[in-house]
Coordinates of C-alpha atoms in Angstrom, one line a residue:
X1 CA 18.5 -4.8 26.4
X2 CA 16.6 -3.7 23.3
X3 CA 15.6 -7.3 22.5
X4 CA 14.2 -7.8 26.0
X5 CA 12.1 -4.7 25.5
X6 CA 10.6 -6.2 22.4
X7 CA 10.0 -9.4 24.2
X8 CA 8.2 -7.5 26.9
X9 CA 6.0 -5.8 24.3
X10 CA 5.0 -9.3 23.1
X11 CA 3.8 -10.2 26.7
X12 CA 1.9 -6.9 27.2
X13 CA -1.8 -7.8 27.8
X14 CA -3.0 -4.3 26.7
X15 CA -6.3 -4.6 24.8
X16 CA -6.4 -4.3 21.0
X17 CA -8.4 -1.3 20.0
X18 CA -11.4 -2.0 17.7
X19 CA -10.1 0.0 14.8
X20 CA -6.7 -1.9 15.1
X21 CA -8.5 -5.2 15.1
X22 CA -10.5 -4.2 12.0
X23 CA -7.3 -3.2 10.2
X24 CA -5.7 -6.5 11.1
X25 CA -8.6 -8.3 9.5
X26 CA -8.2 -6.0 6.5
X27 CA -4.5 -6.9 6.2
X28 CA -5.2 -10.6 6.4
X29 CA -7.8 -10.3 3.5
X30 CA -5.2 -8.3 1.5
X31 CA -2.6 -11.0 2.1
X32 CA -4.8 -13.8 0.9
X33 CA -5.9 -11.8 -2.1
X34 CA -2.4 -11.1 -3.4
X35 CA -1.4 -14.7 -2.6
X36 CA -4.3 -16.1 -4.7
X37 CA -3.2 -13.8 -7.6
X38 CA 0.3 -15.4 -7.5
X39 CA -0.6 -19.1 -7.1
X40 CA 0.3 -20.1 -10.7
X41 CA 3.7 -18.4 -10.7
X42 CA 6.8 -20.6 -10.6
X43 CA 8.3 -19.6 -7.2
X44 CA 5.0 -20.2 -5.5
X45 CA 4.5 -23.6 -7.2
X46 CA 8.0 -24.6 -6.2
X47 CA 7.4 -23.6 -2.6
X48 CA 4.1 -25.4 -2.4
X49 CA 5.7 -28.5 -3.8
X50 CA 8.3 -28.3 -1.0
X51 CA 5.6 -27.8 1.6
X52 CA 3.7 -30.8 0.5
X53 CA 6.7 -33.0 1.4
X54 CA 6.2 -32.1 5.1
X55 CA 2.8 -33.3 6.2
X56 CA 1.9 -32.8 9.8
X57 CA -1.0 -33.1 12.3
X58 CA -2.7 -30.9 13.2
X59 CA -0.6 -28.9 10.8
X60 CA -1.5 -25.7 8.8
X61 CA -3.1 -25.2 5.5
X62 CA -1.4 -24.0 2.2
X63 CA -3.0 -21.3 0.1
X64 CA -4.6 -22.7 -3.0
X65 CA -4.4 -26.3 -1.9
X66 CA -7.1 -28.6 -0.6
X67 CA -8.0 -27.9 3.0
X68 CA -7.4 -31.5 3.9
X69 CA -3.7 -30.9 3.2
X70 CA -1.9 -30.1 6.4
X71 CA 1.8 -29.4 6.6
X72 CA 4.1 -28.4 9.4
X73 CA 3.7 -24.7 10.3
X74 CA 7.2 -23.7 9.2
X75 CA 6.6 -25.2 5.8
X76 CA 3.2 -23.6 5.5
X77 CA 4.9 -20.3 6.4
X78 CA 7.3 -20.9 3.6
X79 CA 4.7 -21.7 0.9
X80 CA 2.2 -19.0 2.0
X81 CA 4.9 -16.4 2.6
X82 CA 6.2 -16.8 -1.0
X83 CA 2.7 -16.5 -2.4
X84 CA 2.1 -13.3 -0.4
X85 CA 5.3 -11.7 -1.5
X86 CA 5.7 -12.9 -5.1
X87 CA 3.9 -10.0 -6.7
X88 CA 4.9 -7.3 -4.2
X89 CA 1.3 -6.1 -4.1
X90 CA 0.6 -6.2 -0.4
X91 CA 1.0 -3.5 2.2
X92 CA 4.2 -1.3 2.3
X93 CA 5.7 0.8 5.0
X94 CA 8.6 3.2 4.2
X95 CA 10.7 4.9 6.8
X96 CA 14.4 4.6 7.8
X97 CA 14.0 1.1 6.4
X98 CA 11.5 -0.5 4.0
X99 CA 8.9 -3.1 5.1
X100 CA 6.0 -5.1 3.9
X101 CA 4.4 -5.8 7.3
X102 CA 1.9 -8.2 5.8
X103 CA 4.8 -10.6 5.6
X104 CA 4.3 -11.3 9.3
X105 CA 0.9 -12.8 8.8
X106 CA 1.7 -16.2 7.1
X107 CA 3.8 -17.4 10.0
X108 CA 1.5 -16.3 12.7
X109 CA -1.5 -17.8 11.0
X110 CA 0.3 -21.1 10.4
X111 CA 1.3 -21.5 14.0
X112 CA -2.2 -20.5 15.1
X113 CA -3.7 -23.2 12.9
X114 CA -1.2 -25.8 14.1
X115 CA -1.5 -25.1 17.9
X116 CA -4.9 -23.5 18.1
X117 CA -6.8 -26.3 19.6
X118 CA -4.1 -27.6 21.9
X119 CA -3.4 -24.1 23.3
X120 CA -7.0 -22.9 23.2
X121 CA -6.2 -20.0 21.0
X122 CA -8.9 -17.6 20.0
X123 CA -9.3 -15.2 17.1
X124 CA -8.5 -12.4 19.5
X125 CA -5.2 -14.1 20.3
X126 CA -4.4 -14.2 16.5
X127 CA -5.4 -10.5 16.1
X128 CA -3.2 -9.4 19.0
X129 CA -0.2 -11.4 17.7
X130 CA -0.5 -9.8 14.3
X131 CA -0.8 -6.4 15.9
X132 CA 2.3 -7.0 18.0
X133 CA 4.3 -8.2 14.9
X134 CA 3.3 -5.1 13.0
X135 CA 4.2 -2.8 15.9
X136 CA 7.7 -4.4 16.3
X137 CA 8.5 -4.4 12.6
X138 CA 7.3 -0.8 12.0
X139 CA 9.1 0.5 15.0
X140 CA 12.3 -1.1 13.9
X141 CA 11.8 0.2 10.3
X142 CA 11.3 3.7 11.7
X143 CA 14.4 3.5 13.9
X144 CA 17.0 1.5 12.1
X145 CA 18.1 1.7 8.5
X146 CA 19.4 -1.7 7.4
X147 CA 20.0 -0.8 3.7
X148 CA 22.5 1.8 4.7
X149 CA 24.6 -1.2 5.8
X150 CA 23.7 -3.3 2.8
X151 CA 21.6 -5.6 5.0
X152 CA 18.2 -6.8 3.7
X153 CA 15.0 -5.6 5.4
X154 CA 14.0 -9.2 6.3
X155 CA 16.4 -8.7 9.3
X156 CA 13.6 -6.7 10.9
X157 CA 11.0 -9.3 9.9
X158 CA 12.6 -12.2 11.8
X159 CA 12.4 -10.5 15.2
X160 CA 8.9 -9.1 14.5
X161 CA 7.5 -12.6 13.7
X162 CA 9.2 -14.1 16.7
X163 CA 7.6 -11.4 18.9
X164 CA 4.2 -12.0 17.3
X165 CA 4.5 -15.7 18.0
X166 CA 5.6 -14.9 21.6
X167 CA 2.3 -13.0 22.0
X168 CA 0.2 -15.7 20.2
X169 CA 1.5 -18.5 22.5
X170 CA 1.7 -16.5 25.7
X171 CA 5.4 -17.1 26.1
X172 CA 7.4 -15.8 29.0
X173 CA 9.5 -12.8 27.9
X174 CA 12.7 -14.8 28.6
X175 CA 11.7 -17.3 26.0
X176 CA 10.6 -14.7 23.5
X177 CA 13.9 -12.9 24.1
X178 CA 15.9 -16.0 23.0
X179 CA 13.6 -16.5 20.0
X180 CA 14.0 -12.9 18.8
X181 CA 17.8 -13.2 19.1
X182 CA 17.9 -16.4 17.1
X183 CA 15.5 -15.0 14.5
X184 CA 17.6 -11.9 14.1
X185 CA 20.9 -13.9 13.9
X186 CA 19.6 -16.3 11.3
X187 CA 17.9 -13.7 9.0
X188 CA 20.6 -11.0 8.7
X189 CA 21.1 -11.3 5.0
X190 CA 22.6 -9.0 2.3
X191 CA 20.5 -6.8 0.0
X192 CA 21.9 -8.6 -3.0
X193 CA 18.5 -10.3 -3.5
X194 CA 17.2 -6.8 -4.6
X195 CA 20.1 -5.7 -6.7
X196 CA 21.3 -6.4 -10.2
X197 CA 19.7 -9.3 -12.0
X198 CA 16.7 -10.1 -9.8
X199 CA 16.3 -13.8 -9.1
X200 CA 13.3 -15.7 -7.8
X201 CA 14.9 -15.5 -4.3
X202 CA 13.4 -12.0 -4.0
X203 CA 10.0 -13.7 -3.4
X204 CA 11.6 -16.3 -1.1
X205 CA 13.5 -13.9 1.2
X206 CA 10.7 -12.9 3.6
X207 CA 9.3 -16.4 3.6
X208 CA 12.7 -17.7 4.6
X209 CA 12.7 -15.2 7.5
X210 CA 9.3 -16.3 8.6
X211 CA 10.3 -20.0 8.5
X212 CA 13.5 -19.2 10.4
X213 CA 11.4 -17.3 13.0
X214 CA 9.0 -20.2 13.5
X215 CA 12.0 -22.5 14.0
X216 CA 13.6 -20.1 16.4
X217 CA 10.5 -20.0 18.6
X218 CA 10.4 -23.8 18.5
X219 CA 14.0 -24.0 19.7
X220 CA 13.5 -21.3 22.4
X221 CA 10.5 -23.1 23.7
X222 CA 12.8 -26.2 24.1
X223 CA 15.1 -24.1 26.3
X224 CA 17.7 -23.2 23.6
X225 CA 19.5 -19.9 23.8
X226 CA 20.5 -17.3 21.2
X227 CA 23.5 -15.1 20.5
X228 CA 23.1 -11.7 22.3

């Protein structure tokens, strides 16, 4: 199936080319920069307050907070994802569908922080995972228009993050397959968040997709299946 093909991409050990690795670093700097610029804004403060209620060890850091604060990776994804998207200043890809591929980074970074020592993850593992997530989201954006069906573009983001996490954690494609399916199923939302009176949810939508993808990978790693 198409989802299994995405899961197979996540498991591909092909080397990351130096110019791709350099651009991944560039995109991570860009994400942090736009996040810092939004830290005082109301949606970000609300998301950070929520994340602080979910301490964890090892946990992941929250942008703008003390480094000693560690929260569960799904809640770090939530807070950091809102900070990255709030101003809409990060990278953009326009094709059949719209995308801000930088939205992939908060989830992958949070899981890498949380499991880095236990799973002996390296910077190269993180770079590869981000590259995989970018490839999946951009390929989906090139091939499938969601807005034509009044579906929000975060429905591409859930699967791309799940694929990136599958790469990061070295998961078997059968596990990543279930995670991608769950992430897609739980993030297929309407485009209403970008129409009419724009609410603060516009900033939250991609962070919600990231959080849902982290949780989907967690469940898949525990042997749980997804709608096909």
